[in-house]
Amino acid sequence: MVTVLNGSAETLAAQRSALARQLTMEAELHHALVSHEFFLEYQPIFDRDAEHMVAIEALIRWRKPNGEVVRPDVFIPVAEQSRLIVQIGRWVVTQAGHDLAQLHRAGFTDLQVNVNMAAPEFVNASLPSELMTVMAACGVAPRHLCLELTEGLVMKQPDKVIPVMAALRQQGFKISLDDFGMGHSSLSRMKKLPISSLKIDRSFVSGLPHDRGDAAIVRTILDLGRHMQLQVIAEGVETDAQLIFLRQFGCSLIQGFLLSRPKTVAELMALH
Ligand code: C2E
Ligand code: MG
Ligand code: MG
């Protein structure tokens, strides 16, 4: 009896301290937004010959006042617990739009920017018109903005999310299914999704070319993309052997540390 009581008291204490940590970080994130502590890096996505930079993916980082840089995996899940993610997402897309306009002016004329989106941003029927307004203010055409959504996000609330996706596609925005292969989308549902590309999850790319399971999955995703007329992007490409495999089986777009780590806008400008 005593053990049970102790156990539940410990659980309660652990829950309390987790909640306290969550609330503290939420407050810090609020402060970070108004104090301009967030910044973006951009990771290039290249064509299969690794010659032409076709797109860049915007990746958020948080520089704390003590100089420590926090990665999105740490704070985005916390922001997703509240409406804060919607405000952070709006900052990301606006900043990415302005940065892309600057890169277009600098000569990267047809470059596209990919922006990651979270679930709460997507269950909003006015998202398409809001994004149109943001992009028009930046002077960027909708076809130059690609929204990255995970399969999990789409499949959790398909009735709300798919109509928003369809409206975005109608306006000319692109949509990519991120971390593809990690979610639970049925093929019958997937074929109806209004998307323009798939991103093969890094966990499958990492086993190439030797892991037979990963090799089979990657080839299957490439075939699926080809038959569904979707572009396929391989992310997390770190070795020449992975690149050679992906080229051999017809992957059209490559992203990974082998070709480029995420860069600042200034570093990208210097490439031209
Ligand atoms: P993601 O969208 O799948 O982004 C790709 C992640 O893989 C990035 O990590 C990138 O730096 C990393 N990566 C790329 N190539 C390689 C490689 O060759 N090797 C290895 N080991 N890693 C590679 P990052 O920047 O830490 O972002 C992590 C995740 O945080 C993203 O995964 C995305 O889900 C989320 N995220 C990033 N920025 C945003 C944002 O603005 N909004 C939202 N909602 N989520 C974001
Ligand atoms: Mg992504
Ligand atoms: Mg990904």
mmCIF file of C-alpha atoms and ligand atoms in Angstrom:
data_model
loop_
_atom_site.group_PDB
_atom_site.id
_atom_site.type_symbol
_atom_site.label_atom_id
_atom_site.label_comp_id
_atom_site.label_asym_id
_atom_site.label_seq_id
_atom_site.Cartn_x
_atom_site.Cartn_y
_atom_site.Cartn_z
ATOM 1 C CA MET A 1 0.000 0.000 0.000
ATOM 2 C CA VAL A 2 2.780 2.345 1.041
ATOM 3 C CA THR A 3 4.676 1.502 -2.173
ATOM 4 C CA VAL A 4 1.630 2.351 -4.300
ATOM 5 C CA LEU A 5 1.182 5.637 -2.496
ATOM 6 C CA ASN A 6 4.871 6.463 -2.872
ATOM 7 C CA GLY A 7 4.754 5.431 -6.521
ATOM 8 C CA SER A 8 1.790 7.643 -7.302
ATOM 9 C CA ALA A 9 3.275 10.533 -5.347
ATOM 10 C CA GLU A 10 6.472 10.178 -7.373
ATOM 11 C CA THR A 11 4.498 10.050 -10.603
ATOM 12 C CA LEU A 12 2.618 13.161 -9.602
ATOM 13 C CA ALA A 13 5.869 14.935 -8.737
ATOM 14 C CA ALA A 14 7.377 13.905 -12.075
ATOM 15 C CA GLN A 15 4.280 15.149 -13.931
ATOM 16 C CA ARG A 16 4.405 18.431 -12.016
ATOM 17 C CA SER A 17 8.044 19.000 -12.841
ATOM 18 C CA ALA A 18 7.481 18.123 -16.541
ATOM 19 C CA LEU A 19 4.618 20.613 -16.636
ATOM 20 C CA ALA A 20 6.776 23.237 -14.900
ATOM 21 C CA ARG A 21 9.551 22.698 -17.503
ATOM 22 C CA GLN A 22 7.034 22.968 -20.332
ATOM 23 C CA LEU A 23 5.586 26.215 -18.937
ATOM 24 C CA THR A 24 9.045 27.691 -18.370
ATOM 25 C CA MET A 25 10.105 26.903 -21.927
ATOM 26 C CA GLU A 26 6.819 28.251 -23.316
ATOM 27 C CA ALA A 27 7.473 31.542 -21.515
ATOM 28 C CA GLU A 28 11.056 31.585 -22.836
ATOM 29 C CA LEU A 29 9.822 30.920 -26.386
ATOM 30 C CA HIS A 30 7.335 33.800 -26.115
ATOM 31 C CA HIS A 31 10.166 36.032 -25.057
ATOM 32 C CA ALA A 32 12.393 34.651 -27.845
ATOM 33 C CA LEU A 33 9.813 35.592 -30.475
ATOM 34 C CA VAL A 34 9.462 39.202 -29.363
ATOM 35 C CA SER A 35 13.199 39.576 -28.714
ATOM 36 C CA HIS A 36 14.228 38.282 -32.161
ATOM 37 C CA GLU A 37 16.154 35.303 -30.797
ATOM 38 C CA PHE A 38 15.044 32.989 -33.607
ATOM 39 C CA PHE A 39 16.973 32.781 -36.855
ATOM 40 C CA LEU A 40 16.831 30.659 -39.973
ATOM 41 C CA GLU A 41 19.396 28.556 -41.726
ATOM 42 C CA TYR A 42 18.790 27.152 -45.179
ATOM 43 C CA GLN A 43 19.878 23.760 -46.406
ATOM 44 C CA PRO A 44 20.280 23.523 -50.193
ATOM 45 C CA ILE A 45 18.462 20.836 -52.199
ATOM 46 C CA PHE A 46 20.301 19.962 -55.409
ATOM 47 C CA ASP A 47 19.369 18.282 -58.684
ATOM 48 C CA ARG A 48 20.619 14.704 -59.107
ATOM 49 C CA ASP A 49 23.844 15.851 -60.731
ATOM 50 C CA ALA A 50 24.525 18.039 -57.707
ATOM 51 C CA GLU A 51 25.117 20.966 -60.054
ATOM 52 C CA HIS A 52 22.065 23.129 -59.634
ATOM 53 C CA MET A 53 20.599 24.335 -56.317
ATOM 54 C CA VAL A 54 16.876 23.894 -56.941
ATOM 55 C CA ALA A 55 15.511 24.728 -53.496
ATOM 56 C CA ILE A 56 16.499 25.558 -49.935
ATOM 57 C CA GLU A 57 14.820 24.260 -46.778
ATOM 58 C CA ALA A 58 14.305 26.811 -43.999
ATOM 59 C CA LEU A 59 15.365 25.393 -40.624
ATOM 60 C CA ILE A 60 14.681 27.393 -37.471
ATOM 61 C CA ARG A 61 17.205 27.842 -34.674
ATOM 62 C CA TRP A 62 16.964 29.666 -31.333
ATOM 63 C CA ARG A 63 19.926 31.636 -30.046
ATOM 64 C CA LYS A 64 19.448 32.112 -26.310
ATOM 65 C CA PRO A 65 20.748 35.303 -24.649
ATOM 66 C CA ASN A 66 23.685 33.262 -23.229
ATOM 67 C CA GLY A 67 24.742 32.433 -26.809
ATOM 68 C CA GLU A 68 23.616 28.786 -26.756
ATOM 69 C CA VAL A 69 21.937 27.727 -30.003
ATOM 70 C CA VAL A 70 18.966 25.396 -29.469
ATOM 71 C CA ARG A 71 17.858 22.990 -32.218
ATOM 72 C CA PRO A 72 14.240 22.780 -33.358
ATOM 73 C CA ASP A 73 13.777 19.194 -32.193
ATOM 74 C CA VAL A 74 14.047 20.545 -28.643
ATOM 75 C CA PHE A 75 11.677 23.512 -28.781
ATOM 76 C CA ILE A 76 9.247 22.932 -31.673
ATOM 77 C CA PRO A 77 7.444 20.083 -29.817
ATOM 78 C CA VAL A 78 6.981 22.468 -26.849
ATOM 79 C CA ALA A 79 5.711 25.268 -29.098
ATOM 80 C CA GLU A 80 3.302 22.778 -30.695
ATOM 81 C CA GLN A 81 1.588 22.304 -27.324
ATOM 82 C CA SER A 82 0.301 25.870 -27.510
ATOM 83 C CA ARG A 83 -0.775 28.491 -30.058
ATOM 84 C CA LEU A 84 2.815 29.711 -30.008
ATOM 85 C CA ILE A 85 3.653 27.434 -32.925
ATOM 86 C CA VAL A 86 1.256 29.400 -35.114
ATOM 87 C CA GLN A 87 3.044 32.667 -34.316
ATOM 88 C CA ILE A 88 6.480 31.083 -34.767
ATOM 89 C CA GLY A 89 5.335 29.506 -38.051
ATOM 90 C CA ARG A 90 4.126 32.875 -39.314
ATOM 91 C CA TRP A 91 7.487 34.434 -38.447
ATOM 92 C CA VAL A 92 9.307 31.619 -40.290
ATOM 93 C CA VAL A 93 7.294 31.923 -43.475
ATOM 94 C CA THR A 94 7.575 35.741 -43.525
ATOM 95 C CA GLN A 95 11.333 35.687 -42.915
ATOM 96 C CA ALA A 96 11.801 32.920 -45.500
ATOM 97 C CA GLY A 97 9.771 34.941 -48.043
ATOM 98 C CA HIS A 98 11.931 38.040 -47.508
ATOM 99 C CA ASP A 99 15.168 36.034 -47.667
ATOM 100 C CA LEU A 100 14.062 34.282 -50.855
ATOM 101 C CA ALA A 101 13.197 37.609 -52.503
ATOM 102 C CA GLN A 102 16.717 38.795 -51.640
ATOM 103 C CA LEU A 103 18.237 35.625 -53.139
ATOM 104 C CA HIS A 104 16.130 36.012 -56.293
ATOM 105 C CA ARG A 105 17.396 39.581 -56.667
ATOM 106 C CA ALA A 106 20.956 38.323 -56.178
ATOM 107 C CA GLY A 107 20.605 36.048 -59.210
ATOM 108 C CA PHE A 108 19.167 32.787 -57.830
ATOM 109 C CA THR A 109 16.207 33.507 -60.034
ATOM 110 C CA ASP A 110 14.115 30.329 -59.893
ATOM 111 C CA LEU A 111 15.063 29.185 -56.387
ATOM 112 C CA GLN A 112 12.267 27.711 -54.233
ATOM 113 C CA VAL A 113 12.069 27.803 -50.447
ATOM 114 C CA ASN A 114 10.682 24.890 -48.417
ATOM 115 C CA VAL A 115 9.108 25.677 -45.052
ATOM 116 C CA ASN A 116 8.195 23.074 -42.407
ATOM 117 C CA MET A 117 4.679 23.365 -41.053
ATOM 118 C CA ALA A 118 3.155 22.012 -37.829
ATOM 119 C CA ALA A 119 -0.354 20.633 -37.317
ATOM 120 C CA PRO A 120 -1.935 23.654 -35.603
ATOM 121 C CA GLU A 121 -0.902 25.879 -38.526
ATOM 122 C CA PHE A 122 -2.673 23.606 -40.942
ATOM 123 C CA VAL A 123 -6.077 23.172 -39.363
ATOM 124 C CA ASN A 124 -6.854 26.742 -40.345
ATOM 125 C CA ALA A 125 -9.075 27.299 -43.368
ATOM 126 C CA SER A 126 -7.735 30.820 -43.929
ATOM 127 C CA LEU A 127 -4.097 29.630 -44.232
ATOM 128 C CA PRO A 128 -4.101 29.852 -48.082
ATOM 129 C CA SER A 129 -5.263 33.481 -48.147
ATOM 130 C CA GLU A 130 -2.933 34.423 -45.277
ATOM 131 C CA LEU A 131 0.054 32.893 -47.095
ATOM 132 C CA MET A 132 -0.934 34.661 -50.315
ATOM 133 C CA THR A 133 -0.829 37.982 -48.442
ATOM 134 C CA VAL A 134 2.565 37.229 -46.871
ATOM 135 C CA MET A 135 4.127 36.102 -50.153
ATOM 136 C CA ALA A 136 2.668 39.032 -52.117
ATOM 137 C CA ALA A 137 4.186 41.429 -49.553
ATOM 138 C CA CYS A 138 7.582 39.754 -50.081
ATOM 139 C CA GLY A 139 7.185 39.788 -53.882
ATOM 140 C CA VAL A 140 7.465 35.988 -54.119
ATOM 141 C CA ALA A 141 5.192 33.897 -56.386
ATOM 142 C CA PRO A 142 3.325 30.982 -54.699
ATOM 143 C CA ARG A 143 5.142 28.444 -56.893
ATOM 144 C CA HIS A 144 8.372 29.391 -55.145
ATOM 145 C CA LEU A 145 7.041 28.327 -51.717
ATOM 146 C CA CYS A 146 6.821 24.633 -50.827
ATOM 147 C CA LEU A 147 5.210 23.635 -47.537
ATOM 148 C CA GLU A 148 6.599 20.506 -45.893
ATOM 149 C CA LEU A 149 4.107 18.441 -43.902
ATOM 150 C CA THR A 150 4.673 15.102 -42.257
ATOM 151 C CA GLU A 151 2.478 12.131 -43.067
ATOM 152 C CA GLY A 152 1.475 11.981 -39.407
ATOM 153 C CA LEU A 153 0.164 15.537 -39.543
ATOM 154 C CA VAL A 154 -1.984 14.833 -42.588
ATOM 155 C CA MET A 155 -3.326 11.497 -41.386
ATOM 156 C CA LYS A 156 -4.244 12.657 -37.880
ATOM 157 C CA GLN A 157 -6.954 15.046 -39.061
ATOM 158 C CA PRO A 158 -7.387 14.326 -42.774
ATOM 159 C CA ASP A 159 -10.850 15.873 -42.974
ATOM 160 C CA LYS A 160 -9.505 19.226 -41.822
ATOM 161 C CA VAL A 161 -6.060 19.163 -43.386
ATOM 162 C CA ILE A 162 -6.713 17.827 -46.913
ATOM 163 C CA PRO A 163 -9.142 20.632 -47.935
ATOM 164 C CA VAL A 164 -6.555 23.212 -46.784
ATOM 165 C CA MET A 165 -3.892 21.390 -48.824
ATOM 166 C CA ALA A 166 -6.152 21.372 -51.898
ATOM 167 C CA ALA A 167 -6.839 25.107 -51.569
ATOM 168 C CA LEU A 168 -3.093 25.808 -51.254
ATOM 169 C CA ARG A 169 -2.315 23.770 -54.374
ATOM 170 C CA GLN A 170 -5.067 25.624 -56.228
ATOM 171 C CA GLN A 171 -3.377 28.927 -55.347
ATOM 172 C CA GLY A 172 -0.107 27.596 -56.797
ATOM 173 C CA PHE A 173 1.803 26.672 -53.627
ATOM 174 C CA LYS A 174 3.710 23.379 -53.578
ATOM 175 C CA ILE A 175 3.384 20.721 -50.885
ATOM 176 C CA SER A 176 5.913 18.058 -49.950
ATOM 177 C CA LEU A 177 5.307 15.050 -47.697
ATOM 178 C CA ASP A 178 8.239 15.133 -45.250
ATOM 179 C CA ASP A 179 9.773 12.114 -43.463
ATOM 180 C CA PHE A 180 7.976 9.849 -45.926
ATOM 181 C CA GLY A 181 7.831 6.202 -44.893
ATOM 182 C CA MET A 182 7.704 6.921 -41.161
ATOM 183 C CA GLY A 183 3.957 7.543 -40.938
ATOM 184 C CA HIS A 184 0.970 5.335 -41.453
ATOM 185 C CA SER A 185 -0.610 6.610 -44.634
ATOM 186 C CA SER A 186 -2.469 4.015 -46.623
ATOM 187 C CA LEU A 187 -1.636 4.039 -50.319
ATOM 188 C CA SER A 188 -5.286 4.538 -51.243
ATOM 189 C CA ARG A 189 -5.414 7.702 -49.162
ATOM 190 C CA MET A 190 -2.011 8.854 -50.322
ATOM 191 C CA LYS A 191 -2.968 8.736 -53.969
ATOM 192 C CA LYS A 192 -5.645 11.352 -53.277
ATOM 193 C CA LEU A 193 -3.340 13.772 -51.498
ATOM 194 C CA PRO A 194 -2.777 17.061 -53.322
ATOM 195 C CA ILE A 195 1.020 16.989 -53.043
ATOM 196 C CA SER A 196 3.851 17.755 -55.441
ATOM 197 C CA SER A 197 6.730 15.806 -53.889
ATOM 198 C CA LEU A 198 7.836 13.213 -51.318
ATOM 199 C CA LYS A 199 10.882 13.382 -49.065
ATOM 200 C CA ILE A 200 12.387 10.010 -48.228
ATOM 201 C CA ASP A 201 13.131 9.931 -44.508
ATOM 202 C CA ARG A 202 16.789 10.087 -43.530
ATOM 203 C CA SER A 203 16.513 6.826 -41.573
ATOM 204 C CA PHE A 204 16.081 4.891 -44.858
ATOM 205 C CA VAL A 205 18.812 6.780 -46.688
ATOM 206 C CA SER A 206 21.301 6.089 -43.896
ATOM 207 C CA GLY A 207 21.251 2.313 -44.578
ATOM 208 C CA LEU A 208 22.061 2.705 -48.289
ATOM 209 C CA PRO A 209 23.446 0.962 -50.224
ATOM 210 C CA HIS A 210 24.135 -2.131 -48.068
ATOM 211 C CA ASP A 211 21.035 -2.557 -45.893
ATOM 212 C CA ARG A 212 18.751 -4.668 -48.082
ATOM 213 C CA GLY A 213 15.590 -3.533 -46.299
ATOM 214 C CA ASP A 214 16.428 0.184 -46.648
ATOM 215 C CA ALA A 215 17.492 -0.307 -50.276
ATOM 216 C CA ALA A 216 14.179 -2.025 -51.078
ATOM 217 C CA ILE A 217 12.149 0.694 -49.320
ATOM 218 C CA VAL A 218 13.995 3.512 -51.088
ATOM 219 C CA ARG A 219 13.566 1.867 -54.513
ATOM 220 C CA THR A 220 9.869 1.345 -53.797
ATOM 221 C CA ILE A 221 9.385 5.006 -52.819
ATOM 222 C CA LEU A 222 11.242 6.106 -55.980
ATOM 223 C CA ASP A 223 8.974 3.864 -58.101
ATOM 224 C CA LEU A 224 5.897 5.162 -56.316
ATOM 225 C CA GLY A 225 6.963 8.746 -56.962
ATOM 226 C CA ARG A 226 7.613 8.040 -60.633
ATOM 227 C CA HIS A 227 4.218 6.380 -61.156
ATOM 228 C CA MET A 228 2.403 9.106 -59.253
ATOM 229 C CA GLN A 229 4.320 11.831 -61.095
ATOM 230 C CA LEU A 230 5.736 13.211 -57.880
ATOM 231 C CA GLN A 231 9.243 14.517 -57.413
ATOM 232 C CA VAL A 232 11.211 12.537 -54.826
ATOM 233 C CA ILE A 233 13.786 14.186 -52.582
ATOM 234 C CA ALA A 234 16.247 12.085 -50.587
ATOM 235 C CA GLU A 235 17.221 13.764 -47.325
ATOM 236 C CA GLY A 236 20.165 13.056 -45.071
ATOM 237 C CA VAL A 237 22.525 12.033 -47.892
ATOM 238 C CA GLU A 238 25.945 11.801 -46.270
ATOM 239 C CA THR A 239 28.087 9.547 -48.480
ATOM 240 C CA ASP A 240 29.063 9.153 -52.122
ATOM 241 C CA ALA A 241 27.808 5.563 -52.050
ATOM 242 C CA GLN A 242 24.331 6.760 -51.013
ATOM 243 C CA LEU A 243 24.358 9.385 -53.761
ATOM 244 C CA ILE A 244 25.393 6.850 -56.412
ATOM 245 C CA PHE A 245 22.595 4.474 -55.342
ATOM 246 C CA LEU A 246 19.988 7.255 -55.413
ATOM 247 C CA ARG A 247 21.110 8.422 -58.857
ATOM 248 C CA GLN A 248 21.084 4.872 -60.194
ATOM 249 C CA PHE A 249 17.459 4.397 -59.149
ATOM 250 C CA GLY A 250 16.260 7.733 -60.490
ATOM 251 C CA CYS A 251 16.038 10.038 -57.466
ATOM 252 C CA SER A 252 15.696 13.554 -58.835
ATOM 253 C CA LEU A 253 16.565 15.740 -55.846
ATOM 254 C CA ILE A 254 19.236 15.390 -53.154
ATOM 255 C CA GLN A 255 19.618 17.031 -49.734
ATOM 256 C CA GLY A 256 22.225 16.184 -47.136
ATOM 257 C CA PHE A 257 25.495 17.026 -45.448
ATOM 258 C CA LEU A 258 27.439 15.450 -48.350
ATOM 259 C CA LEU A 259 26.403 18.303 -50.628
ATOM 260 C CA SER A 260 25.792 21.053 -48.094
ATOM 261 C CA ARG A 261 25.059 21.678 -44.444
ATOM 262 C CA PRO A 262 22.446 24.321 -43.563
ATOM 263 C CA LYS A 263 23.778 27.822 -44.320
ATOM 264 C CA THR A 264 22.929 31.418 -43.483
ATOM 265 C CA VAL A 265 21.563 33.701 -46.222
ATOM 266 C CA ALA A 266 24.914 35.501 -46.328
ATOM 267 C CA GLU A 267 26.702 32.194 -46.948
ATOM 268 C CA LEU A 268 24.230 31.330 -49.712
ATOM 269 C CA MET A 269 24.716 34.727 -51.347
ATOM 270 C CA ALA A 270 28.446 34.096 -51.401
ATOM 271 C CA LEU A 271 27.867 30.992 -53.530
ATOM 272 C CA HIS A 272 26.715 33.041 -56.505
HETATM 273 P P1 C2E B 1 13.210 17.955 -41.181
HETATM 274 O O1 C2E B 1 12.194 18.867 -41.754
HETATM 275 O O2 C2E B 1 13.141 16.531 -41.576
HETATM 276 O O3 C2E B 1 14.616 18.623 -41.537
HETATM 277 C C1 C2E B 1 15.753 17.924 -41.857
HETATM 278 C C2 C2E B 1 16.687 17.802 -40.663
HETATM 279 O O4 C2E B 1 17.734 16.914 -41.001
HETATM 280 C C3 C2E B 1 17.364 19.111 -40.279
HETATM 281 O O5 C2E B 1 17.599 19.073 -38.874
HETATM 282 C C4 C2E B 1 18.696 19.028 -41.026
HETATM 283 O O6 C2E B 1 19.725 19.821 -40.475
HETATM 284 C C5 C2E B 1 18.985 17.560 -40.851
HETATM 285 N N1 C2E B 1 19.863 17.035 -41.908
HETATM 286 C C6 C2E B 1 19.897 17.371 -43.206
HETATM 287 N N2 C2E B 1 20.820 16.665 -43.879
HETATM 288 C C7 C2E B 1 21.387 15.834 -42.981
HETATM 289 C C8 C2E B 1 22.419 14.848 -43.063
HETATM 290 O O7 C2E B 1 22.991 14.581 -44.111
HETATM 291 N N3 C2E B 1 22.717 14.188 -41.918
HETATM 292 C C9 C2E B 1 22.113 14.451 -40.729
HETATM 293 N N4 C2E B 1 22.486 13.761 -39.666
HETATM 294 N N5 C2E B 1 21.125 15.379 -40.616
HETATM 295 C C10 C2E B 1 20.774 16.068 -41.724
HETATM 296 P P2 C2E B 1 17.162 20.285 -37.922
HETATM 297 O O8 C2E B 1 17.473 21.599 -38.561
HETATM 298 O O9 C2E B 1 17.720 20.017 -36.563
HETATM 299 O O10 C2E B 1 15.581 20.153 -37.899
HETATM 300 C C11 C2E B 1 14.945 19.084 -37.261
HETATM 301 C C12 C2E B 1 13.463 19.119 -37.474
HETATM 302 O O11 C2E B 1 12.856 20.266 -36.826
HETATM 303 C C13 C2E B 1 13.048 19.251 -38.939
HETATM 304 O O12 C2E B 1 13.152 17.991 -39.564
HETATM 305 C C14 C2E B 1 11.626 19.753 -38.801
HETATM 306 O O13 C2E B 1 10.732 18.678 -38.532
HETATM 307 C C15 C2E B 1 11.707 20.623 -37.562
HETATM 308 N N6 C2E B 1 11.791 22.047 -37.977
HETATM 309 C C16 C2E B 1 12.876 22.745 -38.393
HETATM 310 N N7 C2E B 1 12.541 24.025 -38.698
HETATM 311 C C17 C2E B 1 11.198 24.104 -38.488
HETATM 312 C C18 C2E B 1 10.225 25.178 -38.624
HETATM 313 O O14 C2E B 1 10.528 26.302 -39.053
HETATM 314 N N8 C2E B 1 8.920 24.881 -38.302
HETATM 315 C C19 C2E B 1 8.540 23.632 -37.855
HETATM 316 N N9 C2E B 1 7.235 23.423 -37.561
HETATM 317 N N10 C2E B 1 9.416 22.616 -37.724
HETATM 318 C C20 C2E B 1 10.726 22.853 -38.026
HETATM 319 MG MG MG B 2 11.518 19.225 -43.566
HETATM 320 MG MG MG B 3 12.522 15.349 -42.955
#
